[in-house]
PDB file of C-alpha atoms and ligand atoms in Angstrom:
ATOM      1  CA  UNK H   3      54.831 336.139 -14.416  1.00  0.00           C
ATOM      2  CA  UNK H   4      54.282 332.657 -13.536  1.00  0.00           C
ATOM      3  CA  UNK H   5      53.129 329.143 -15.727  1.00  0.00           C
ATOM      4  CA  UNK H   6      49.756 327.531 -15.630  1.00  0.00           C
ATOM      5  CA  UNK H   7      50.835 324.873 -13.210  1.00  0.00           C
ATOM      6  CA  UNK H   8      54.108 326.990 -11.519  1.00  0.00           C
ATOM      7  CA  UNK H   9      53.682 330.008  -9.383  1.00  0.00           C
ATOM      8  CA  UNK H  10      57.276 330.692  -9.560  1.00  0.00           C
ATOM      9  CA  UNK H  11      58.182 333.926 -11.044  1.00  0.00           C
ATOM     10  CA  UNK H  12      61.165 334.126 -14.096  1.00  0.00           C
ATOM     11  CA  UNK H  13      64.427 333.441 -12.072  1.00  0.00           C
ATOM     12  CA  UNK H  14      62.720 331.531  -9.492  1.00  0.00           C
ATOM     13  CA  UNK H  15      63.703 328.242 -11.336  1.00  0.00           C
ATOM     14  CA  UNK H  16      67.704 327.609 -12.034  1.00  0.00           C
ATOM     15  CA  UNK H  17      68.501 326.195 -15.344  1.00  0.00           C
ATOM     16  CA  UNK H  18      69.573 323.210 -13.915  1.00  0.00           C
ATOM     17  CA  UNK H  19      66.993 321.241 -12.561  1.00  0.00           C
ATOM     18  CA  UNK H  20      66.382 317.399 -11.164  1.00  0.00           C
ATOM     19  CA  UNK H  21      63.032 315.719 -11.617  1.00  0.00           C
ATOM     20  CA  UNK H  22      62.242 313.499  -9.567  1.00  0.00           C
ATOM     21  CA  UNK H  23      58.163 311.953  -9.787  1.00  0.00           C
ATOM     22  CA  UNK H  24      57.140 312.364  -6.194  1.00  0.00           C
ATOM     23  CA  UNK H  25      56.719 315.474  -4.324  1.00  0.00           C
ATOM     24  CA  UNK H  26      57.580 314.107  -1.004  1.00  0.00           C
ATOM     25  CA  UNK H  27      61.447 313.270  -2.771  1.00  0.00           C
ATOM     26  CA  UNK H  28      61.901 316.969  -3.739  1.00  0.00           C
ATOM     27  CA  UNK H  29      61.502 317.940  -0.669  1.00  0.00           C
ATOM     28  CA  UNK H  30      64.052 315.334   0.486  1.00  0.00           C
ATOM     29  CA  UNK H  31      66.646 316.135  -2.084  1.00  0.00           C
ATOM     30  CA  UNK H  32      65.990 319.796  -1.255  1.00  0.00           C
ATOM     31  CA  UNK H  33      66.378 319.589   2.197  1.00  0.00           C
ATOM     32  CA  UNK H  34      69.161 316.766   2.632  1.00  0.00           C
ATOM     33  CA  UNK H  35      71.301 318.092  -0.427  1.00  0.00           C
ATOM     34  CA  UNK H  36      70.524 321.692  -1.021  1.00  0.00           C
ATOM     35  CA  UNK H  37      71.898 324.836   1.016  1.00  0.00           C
ATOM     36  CA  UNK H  38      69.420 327.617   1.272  1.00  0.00           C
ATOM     37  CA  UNK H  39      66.480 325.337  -0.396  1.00  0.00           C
ATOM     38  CA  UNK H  40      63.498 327.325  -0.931  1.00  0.00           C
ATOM     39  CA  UNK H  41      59.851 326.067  -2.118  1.00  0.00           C
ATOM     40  CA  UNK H  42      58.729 328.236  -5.552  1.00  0.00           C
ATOM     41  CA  UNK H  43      55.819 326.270  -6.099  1.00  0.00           C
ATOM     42  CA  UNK H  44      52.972 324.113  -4.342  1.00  0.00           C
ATOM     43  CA  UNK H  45      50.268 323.797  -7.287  1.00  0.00           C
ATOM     44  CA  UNK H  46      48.661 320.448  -7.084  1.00  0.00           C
ATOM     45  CA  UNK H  47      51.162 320.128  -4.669  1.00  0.00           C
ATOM     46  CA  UNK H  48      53.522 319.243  -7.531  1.00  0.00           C
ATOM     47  CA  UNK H  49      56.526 321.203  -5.085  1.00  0.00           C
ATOM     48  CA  UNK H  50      59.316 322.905  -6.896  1.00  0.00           C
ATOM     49  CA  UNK H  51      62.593 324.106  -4.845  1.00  0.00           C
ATOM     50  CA  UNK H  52      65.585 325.793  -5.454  1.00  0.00           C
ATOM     51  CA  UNK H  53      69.072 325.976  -3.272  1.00  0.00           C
ATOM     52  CA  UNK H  54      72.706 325.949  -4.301  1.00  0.00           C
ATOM     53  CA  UNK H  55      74.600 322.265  -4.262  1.00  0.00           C
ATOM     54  CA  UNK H  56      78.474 323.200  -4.222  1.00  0.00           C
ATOM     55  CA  UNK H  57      77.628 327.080  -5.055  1.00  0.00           C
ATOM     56  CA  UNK H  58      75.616 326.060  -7.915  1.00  0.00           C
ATOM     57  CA  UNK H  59      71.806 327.032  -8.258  1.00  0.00           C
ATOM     58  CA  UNK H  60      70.186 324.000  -8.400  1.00  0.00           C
ATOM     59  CA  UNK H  61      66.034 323.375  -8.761  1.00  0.00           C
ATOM     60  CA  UNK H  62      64.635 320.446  -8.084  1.00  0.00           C
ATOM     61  CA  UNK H  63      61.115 319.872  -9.482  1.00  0.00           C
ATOM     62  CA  UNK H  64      58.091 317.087  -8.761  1.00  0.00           C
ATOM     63  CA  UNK H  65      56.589 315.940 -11.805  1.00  0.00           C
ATOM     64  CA  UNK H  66      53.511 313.551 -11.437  1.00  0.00           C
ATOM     65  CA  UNK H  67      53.835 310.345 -13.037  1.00  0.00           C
ATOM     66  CA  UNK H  68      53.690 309.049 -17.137  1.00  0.00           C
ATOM     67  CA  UNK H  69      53.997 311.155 -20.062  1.00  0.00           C
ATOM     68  CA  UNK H  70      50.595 313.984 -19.440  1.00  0.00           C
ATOM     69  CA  UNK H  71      51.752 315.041 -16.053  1.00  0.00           C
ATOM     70  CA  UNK H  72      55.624 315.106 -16.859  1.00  0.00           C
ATOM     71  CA  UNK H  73      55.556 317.319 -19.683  1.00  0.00           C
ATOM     72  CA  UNK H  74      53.694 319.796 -18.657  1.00  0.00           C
ATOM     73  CA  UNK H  75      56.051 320.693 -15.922  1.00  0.00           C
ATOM     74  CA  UNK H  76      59.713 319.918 -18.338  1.00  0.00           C
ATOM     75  CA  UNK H  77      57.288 321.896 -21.226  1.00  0.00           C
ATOM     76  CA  UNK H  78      56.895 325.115 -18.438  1.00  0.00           C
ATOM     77  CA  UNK H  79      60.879 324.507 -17.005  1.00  0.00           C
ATOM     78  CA  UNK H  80      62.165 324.845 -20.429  1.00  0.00           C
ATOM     79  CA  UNK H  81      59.989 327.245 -22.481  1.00  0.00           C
ATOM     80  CA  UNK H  82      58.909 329.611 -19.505  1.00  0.00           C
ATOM     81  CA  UNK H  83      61.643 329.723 -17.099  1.00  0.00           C
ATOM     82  CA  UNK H  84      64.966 328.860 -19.484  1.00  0.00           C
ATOM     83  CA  UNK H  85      65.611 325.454 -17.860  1.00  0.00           C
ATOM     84  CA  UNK H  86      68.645 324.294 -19.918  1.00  0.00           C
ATOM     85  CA  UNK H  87      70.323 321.067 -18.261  1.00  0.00           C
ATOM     86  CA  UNK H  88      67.296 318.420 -17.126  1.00  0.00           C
ATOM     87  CA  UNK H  89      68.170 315.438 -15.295  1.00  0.00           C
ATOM     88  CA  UNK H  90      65.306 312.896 -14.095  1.00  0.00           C
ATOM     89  CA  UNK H  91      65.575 310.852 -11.278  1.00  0.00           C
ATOM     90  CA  UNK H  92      63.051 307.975 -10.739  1.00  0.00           C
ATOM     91  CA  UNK H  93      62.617 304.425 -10.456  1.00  0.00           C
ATOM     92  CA  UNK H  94      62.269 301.660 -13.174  1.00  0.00           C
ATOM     93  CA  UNK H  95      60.844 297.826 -12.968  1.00  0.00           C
ATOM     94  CA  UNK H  96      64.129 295.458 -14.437  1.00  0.00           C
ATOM     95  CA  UNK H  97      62.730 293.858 -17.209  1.00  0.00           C
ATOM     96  CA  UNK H  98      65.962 291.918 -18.434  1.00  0.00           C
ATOM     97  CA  UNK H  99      67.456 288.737 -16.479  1.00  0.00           C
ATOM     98  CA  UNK H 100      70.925 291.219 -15.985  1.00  0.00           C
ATOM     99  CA  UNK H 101      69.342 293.629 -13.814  1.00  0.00           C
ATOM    100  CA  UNK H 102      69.138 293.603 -10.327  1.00  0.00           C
ATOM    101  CA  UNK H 103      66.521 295.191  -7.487  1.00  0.00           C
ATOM    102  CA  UNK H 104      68.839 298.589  -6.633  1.00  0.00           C
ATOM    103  CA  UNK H 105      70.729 298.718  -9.595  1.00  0.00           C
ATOM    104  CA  UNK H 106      71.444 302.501 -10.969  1.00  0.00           C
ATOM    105  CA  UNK H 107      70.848 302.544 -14.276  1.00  0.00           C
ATOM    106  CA  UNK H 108      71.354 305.654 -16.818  1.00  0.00           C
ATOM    107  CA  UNK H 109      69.171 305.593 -20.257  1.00  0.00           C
ATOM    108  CA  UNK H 110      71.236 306.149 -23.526  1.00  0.00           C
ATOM    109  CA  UNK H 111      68.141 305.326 -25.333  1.00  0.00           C
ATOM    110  CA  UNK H 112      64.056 305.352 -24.702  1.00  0.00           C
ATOM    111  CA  UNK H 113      61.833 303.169 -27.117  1.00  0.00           C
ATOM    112  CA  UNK H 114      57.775 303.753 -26.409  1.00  0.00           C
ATOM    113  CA  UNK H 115      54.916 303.010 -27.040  1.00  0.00           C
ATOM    114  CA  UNK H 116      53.525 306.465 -26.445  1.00  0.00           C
ATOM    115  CA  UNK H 117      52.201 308.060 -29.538  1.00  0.00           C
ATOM    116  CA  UNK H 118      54.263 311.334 -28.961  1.00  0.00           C
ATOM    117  CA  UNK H 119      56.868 311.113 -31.511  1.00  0.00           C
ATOM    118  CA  UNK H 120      54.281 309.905 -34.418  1.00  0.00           C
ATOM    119  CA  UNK H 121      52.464 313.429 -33.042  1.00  0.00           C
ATOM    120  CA  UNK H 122      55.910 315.151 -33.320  1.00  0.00           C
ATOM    121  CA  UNK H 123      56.842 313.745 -36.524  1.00  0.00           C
ATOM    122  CA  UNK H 124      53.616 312.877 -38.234  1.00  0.00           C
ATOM    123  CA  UNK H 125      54.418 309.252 -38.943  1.00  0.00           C
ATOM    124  CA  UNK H 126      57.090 309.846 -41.071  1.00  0.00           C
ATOM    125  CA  UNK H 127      60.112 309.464 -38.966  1.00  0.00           C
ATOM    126  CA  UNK H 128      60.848 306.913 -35.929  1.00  0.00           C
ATOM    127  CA  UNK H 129      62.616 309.627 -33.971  1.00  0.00           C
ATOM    128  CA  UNK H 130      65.593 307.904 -31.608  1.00  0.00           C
ATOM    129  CA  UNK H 131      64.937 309.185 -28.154  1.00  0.00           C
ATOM    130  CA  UNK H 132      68.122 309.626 -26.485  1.00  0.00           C
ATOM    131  CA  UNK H 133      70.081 311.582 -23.871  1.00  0.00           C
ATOM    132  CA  UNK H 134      72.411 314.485 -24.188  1.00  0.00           C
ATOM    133  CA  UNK H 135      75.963 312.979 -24.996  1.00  0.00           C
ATOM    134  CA  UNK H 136      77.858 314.984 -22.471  1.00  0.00           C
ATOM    135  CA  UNK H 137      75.644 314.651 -19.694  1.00  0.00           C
ATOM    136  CA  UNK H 138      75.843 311.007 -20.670  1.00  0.00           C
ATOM    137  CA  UNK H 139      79.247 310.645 -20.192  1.00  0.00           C
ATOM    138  CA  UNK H 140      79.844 312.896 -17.183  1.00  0.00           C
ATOM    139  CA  UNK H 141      77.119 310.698 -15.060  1.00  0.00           C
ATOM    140  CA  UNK H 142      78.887 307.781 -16.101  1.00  0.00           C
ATOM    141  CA  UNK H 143      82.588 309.718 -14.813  1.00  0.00           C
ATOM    142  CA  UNK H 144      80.552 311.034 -11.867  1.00  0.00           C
ATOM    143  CA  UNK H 145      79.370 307.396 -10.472  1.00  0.00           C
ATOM    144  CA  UNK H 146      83.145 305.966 -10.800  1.00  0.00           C
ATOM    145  CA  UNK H 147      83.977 308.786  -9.434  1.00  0.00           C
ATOM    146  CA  UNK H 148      81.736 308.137  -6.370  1.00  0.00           C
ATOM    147  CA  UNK H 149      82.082 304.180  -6.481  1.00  0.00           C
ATOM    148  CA  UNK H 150      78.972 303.520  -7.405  1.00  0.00           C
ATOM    149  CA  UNK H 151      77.893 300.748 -10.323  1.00  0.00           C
ATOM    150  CA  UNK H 152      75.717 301.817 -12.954  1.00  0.00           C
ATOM    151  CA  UNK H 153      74.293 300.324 -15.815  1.00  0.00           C
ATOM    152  CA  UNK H 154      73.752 301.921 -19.384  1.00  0.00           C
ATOM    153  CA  UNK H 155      71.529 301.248 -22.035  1.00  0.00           C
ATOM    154  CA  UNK H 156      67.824 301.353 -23.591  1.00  0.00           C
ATOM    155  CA  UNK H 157      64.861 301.544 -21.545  1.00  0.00           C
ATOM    156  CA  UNK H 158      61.102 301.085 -22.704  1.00  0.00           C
ATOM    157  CA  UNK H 159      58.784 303.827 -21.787  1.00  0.00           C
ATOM    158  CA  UNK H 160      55.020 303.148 -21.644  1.00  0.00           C
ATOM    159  CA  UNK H 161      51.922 304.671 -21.193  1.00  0.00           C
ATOM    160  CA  UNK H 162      50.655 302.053 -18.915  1.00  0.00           C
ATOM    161  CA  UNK H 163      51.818 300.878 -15.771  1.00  0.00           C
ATOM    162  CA  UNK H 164      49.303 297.932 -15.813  1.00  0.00           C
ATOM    163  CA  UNK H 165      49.520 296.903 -19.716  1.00  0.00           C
ATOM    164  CA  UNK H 166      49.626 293.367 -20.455  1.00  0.00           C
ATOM    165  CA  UNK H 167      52.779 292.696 -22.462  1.00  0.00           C
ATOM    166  CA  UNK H 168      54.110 289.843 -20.607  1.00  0.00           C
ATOM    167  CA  UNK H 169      50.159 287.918 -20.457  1.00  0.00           C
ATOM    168  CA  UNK H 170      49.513 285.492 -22.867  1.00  0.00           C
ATOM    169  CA  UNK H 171      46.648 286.983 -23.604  1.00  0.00           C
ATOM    170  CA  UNK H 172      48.423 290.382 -24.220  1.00  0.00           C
ATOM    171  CA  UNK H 173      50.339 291.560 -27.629  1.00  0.00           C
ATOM    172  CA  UNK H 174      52.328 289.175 -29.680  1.00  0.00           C
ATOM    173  CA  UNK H 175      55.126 289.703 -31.964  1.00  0.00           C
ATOM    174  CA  UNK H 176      56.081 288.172 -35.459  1.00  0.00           C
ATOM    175  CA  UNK H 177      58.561 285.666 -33.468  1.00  0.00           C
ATOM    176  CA  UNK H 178      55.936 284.439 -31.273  1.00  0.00           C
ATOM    177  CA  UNK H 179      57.427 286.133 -28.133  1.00  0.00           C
ATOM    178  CA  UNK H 180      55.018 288.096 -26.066  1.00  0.00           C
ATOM    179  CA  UNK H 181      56.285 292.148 -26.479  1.00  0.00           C
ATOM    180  CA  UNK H 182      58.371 291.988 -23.281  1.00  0.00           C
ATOM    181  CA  UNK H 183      60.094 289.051 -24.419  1.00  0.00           C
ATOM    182  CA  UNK H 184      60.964 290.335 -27.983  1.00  0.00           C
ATOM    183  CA  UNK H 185      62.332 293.759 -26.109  1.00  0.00           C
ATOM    184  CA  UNK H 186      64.488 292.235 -23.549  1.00  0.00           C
ATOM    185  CA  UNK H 187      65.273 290.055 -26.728  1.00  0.00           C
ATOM    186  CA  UNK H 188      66.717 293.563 -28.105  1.00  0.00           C
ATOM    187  CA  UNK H 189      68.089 294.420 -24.995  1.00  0.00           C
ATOM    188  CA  UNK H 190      65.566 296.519 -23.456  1.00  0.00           C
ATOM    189  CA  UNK H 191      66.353 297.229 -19.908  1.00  0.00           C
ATOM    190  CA  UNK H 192      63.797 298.077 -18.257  1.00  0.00           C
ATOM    191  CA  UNK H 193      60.625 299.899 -17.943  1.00  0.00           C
ATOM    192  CA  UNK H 194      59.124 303.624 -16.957  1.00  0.00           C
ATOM    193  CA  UNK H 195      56.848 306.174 -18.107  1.00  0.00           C
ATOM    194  CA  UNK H 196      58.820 309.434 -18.470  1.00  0.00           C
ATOM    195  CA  UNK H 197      62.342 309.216 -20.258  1.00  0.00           C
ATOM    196  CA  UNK H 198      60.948 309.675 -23.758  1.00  0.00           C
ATOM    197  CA  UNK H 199      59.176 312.202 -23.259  1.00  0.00           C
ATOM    198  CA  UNK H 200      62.372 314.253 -21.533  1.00  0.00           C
ATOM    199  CA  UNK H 201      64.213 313.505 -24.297  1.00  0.00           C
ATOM    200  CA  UNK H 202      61.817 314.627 -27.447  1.00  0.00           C
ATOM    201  CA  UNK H 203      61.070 317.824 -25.335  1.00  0.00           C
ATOM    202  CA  UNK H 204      64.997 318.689 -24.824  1.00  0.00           C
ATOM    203  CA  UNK H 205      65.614 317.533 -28.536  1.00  0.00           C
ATOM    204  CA  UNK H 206      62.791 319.677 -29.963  1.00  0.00           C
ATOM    205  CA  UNK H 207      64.014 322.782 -27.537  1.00  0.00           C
ATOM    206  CA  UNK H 208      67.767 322.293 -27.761  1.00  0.00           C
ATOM    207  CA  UNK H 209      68.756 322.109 -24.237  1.00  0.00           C
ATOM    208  CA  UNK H 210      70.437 318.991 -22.397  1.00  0.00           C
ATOM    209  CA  UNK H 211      68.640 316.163 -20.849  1.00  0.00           C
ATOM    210  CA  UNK H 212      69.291 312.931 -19.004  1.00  0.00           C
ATOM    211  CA  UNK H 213      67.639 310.041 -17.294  1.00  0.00           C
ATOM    212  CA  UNK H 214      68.806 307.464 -14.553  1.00  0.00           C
ATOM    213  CA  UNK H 215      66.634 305.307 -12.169  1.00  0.00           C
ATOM    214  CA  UNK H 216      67.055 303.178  -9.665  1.00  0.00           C
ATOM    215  CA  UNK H 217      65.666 299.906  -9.890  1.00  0.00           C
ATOM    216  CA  UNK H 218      62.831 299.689  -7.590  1.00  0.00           C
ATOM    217  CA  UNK H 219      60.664 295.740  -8.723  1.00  0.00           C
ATOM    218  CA  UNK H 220      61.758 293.107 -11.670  1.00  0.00           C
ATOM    219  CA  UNK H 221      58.906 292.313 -13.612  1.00  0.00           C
ATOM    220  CA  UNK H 222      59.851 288.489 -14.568  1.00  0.00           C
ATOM    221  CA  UNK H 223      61.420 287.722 -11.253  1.00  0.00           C
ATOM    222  CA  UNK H 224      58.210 289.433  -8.908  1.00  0.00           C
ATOM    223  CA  UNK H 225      60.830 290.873  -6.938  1.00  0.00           C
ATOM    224  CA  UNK H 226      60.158 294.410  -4.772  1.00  0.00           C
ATOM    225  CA  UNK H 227      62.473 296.670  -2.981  1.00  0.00           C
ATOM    226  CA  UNK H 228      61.721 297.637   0.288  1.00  0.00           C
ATOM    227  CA  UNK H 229      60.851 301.690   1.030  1.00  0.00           C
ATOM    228  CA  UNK H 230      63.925 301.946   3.808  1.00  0.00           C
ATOM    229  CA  UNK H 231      65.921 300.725   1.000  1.00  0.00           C
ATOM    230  CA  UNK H 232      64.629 302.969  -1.694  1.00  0.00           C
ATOM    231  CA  UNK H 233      65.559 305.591   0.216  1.00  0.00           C
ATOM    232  CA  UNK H 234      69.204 304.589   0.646  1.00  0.00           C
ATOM    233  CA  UNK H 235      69.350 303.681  -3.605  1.00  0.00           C
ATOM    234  CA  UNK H 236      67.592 307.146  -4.588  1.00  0.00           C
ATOM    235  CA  UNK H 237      70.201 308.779  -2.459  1.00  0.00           C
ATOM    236  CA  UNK H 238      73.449 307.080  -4.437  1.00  0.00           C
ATOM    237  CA  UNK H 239      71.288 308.187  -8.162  1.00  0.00           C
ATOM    238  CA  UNK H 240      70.747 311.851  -6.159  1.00  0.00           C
ATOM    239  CA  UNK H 241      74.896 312.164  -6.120  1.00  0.00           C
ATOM    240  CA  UNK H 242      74.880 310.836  -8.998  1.00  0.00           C
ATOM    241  CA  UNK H 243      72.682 313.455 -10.857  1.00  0.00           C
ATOM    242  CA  UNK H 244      73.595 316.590  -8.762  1.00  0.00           C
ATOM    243  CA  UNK H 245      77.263 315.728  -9.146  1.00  0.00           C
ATOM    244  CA  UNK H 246      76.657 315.529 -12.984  1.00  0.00           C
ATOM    245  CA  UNK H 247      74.122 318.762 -13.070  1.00  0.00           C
ATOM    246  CA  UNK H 248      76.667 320.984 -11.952  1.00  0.00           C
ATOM    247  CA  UNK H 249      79.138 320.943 -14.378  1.00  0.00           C
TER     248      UNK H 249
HETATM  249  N1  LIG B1727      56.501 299.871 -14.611  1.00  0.00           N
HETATM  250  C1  LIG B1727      56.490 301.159 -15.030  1.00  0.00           C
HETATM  251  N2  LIG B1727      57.132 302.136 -14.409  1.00  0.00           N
HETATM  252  C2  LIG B1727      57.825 301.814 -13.300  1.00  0.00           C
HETATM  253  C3  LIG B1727      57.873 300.514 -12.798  1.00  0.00           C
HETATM  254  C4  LIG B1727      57.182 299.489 -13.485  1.00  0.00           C
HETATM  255  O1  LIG B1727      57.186 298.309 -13.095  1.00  0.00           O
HETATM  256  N3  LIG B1727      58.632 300.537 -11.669  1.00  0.00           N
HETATM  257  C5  LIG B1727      59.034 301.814 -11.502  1.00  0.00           C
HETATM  258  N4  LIG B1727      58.551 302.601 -12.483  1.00  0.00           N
END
């Protein structure tokens, strides 16, 4: 038996599972970090892979990008093939002034403006999205652990990649900051289109979930990382998350 969008059969899939956006980086992750990789799935070309990383069976699993596309896949990982410990790996825009280009930075909270958790919740209740406590903690152990600096704290996840809450012609709030000024105002991070809905789909199904990006462009400061050095900065949040997965 396989999933709508999987064509990997029950057991195919490890309950431990990284999820990164892009295809193209599963593959990497599966080939440079994984022993004995093998593909499970190539629907939409949305690959799926799973090898051991220090004797541990480990998946790693493309998910598209923004809410529709992610969910589907963590929905399937979780519900059809018993995914239990989720860890996504991506890249965020730096939204506040303390945030650099290549930062590594782990959410302990999502805020959105996706309407998911009025859906879940009908209205009543302004669910907190955030991560699993333990995994929390062990990625922070894991990166001192492997020298490398990471940031903590609450990250905006929207719907739109081109939305127009920094344009003076965009939303306004009661203080008369544009909506990216009153978040950063409330510490808001940074900004990405997946983390909240990882969290309200390992919330709703019990099972442990964590996000951490690298930062990849700063909104206010126009500022862009280059691919070669993506590459290097998705490798450092790939120990990171492996390191953590596994225990
Ligand atoms: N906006 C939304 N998602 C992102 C960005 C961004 O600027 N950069 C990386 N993921």
């Amino acid at each position: 038996m396989s999933s709508p969008h999987n064509s990997a059969e029950i057991g195919d899939i490890a309950e431990r599972v990284l999820l990164p956006g892009d295809p193209v980086r599963a593959k990497v992750i599966a080939e440079n970090f994984l022993d004995g990789a093998k593909k499970y799935n190539e629907i939409r070309n949305a690959y799926g892979f799973t090898g051991k990383y220090k004797g541990v069976p480990v998946s790693i699993q493309a998910t598209g990008m923004g809410i529709p596309s992610f969910s589907i896949y963590v929905h399937e990982l979780i519900h059809v093939y018993g995914a239990k410990k989720l860890i996504r790996v991506g890249t965020c825009g730096g939204m506040h002034p303390d945030l650099n280009l290549r930062d590594v930075l782990i959410a302990s909270g999502s805020s959105t403006d996706s309407s998911i958790v009025e859906k879940t919740f009908g209205g009543a209740i302004n669910f907190s999205l955030i991560p699993d406590f333990s995994l929390l903690v062990k990625a922070v152990s894991c990166a001192v652990n492997l020298k490398i600096p990471v940031k903590v704290g609450n990250v905006f996840c929207t719907d739109r990649f081109y939305n127009d809450y920094s344009s003076p012609t965009g939303v306004y709030t009661s203080g008369g900051l544009t909506l990216d000024e009153k978040m950063i105002q409330h510490g808001i991070l940074a900004v990405e289109m997946e983390s909240a809905a990882l969290y309200l789909l390992a919330a709703a199904a019990n099972v442990q979930a964590l996000a951490i990006f690298t930062v990849s462009n700063h909104l206010g400061r126009h500022e862009e990382t280059t691919a070669a050095e993506r590459e290097n900065d998705f490798n450092d949040m790939v120990k990171i998350a492996l390191e953590t997965v596994i225990q």
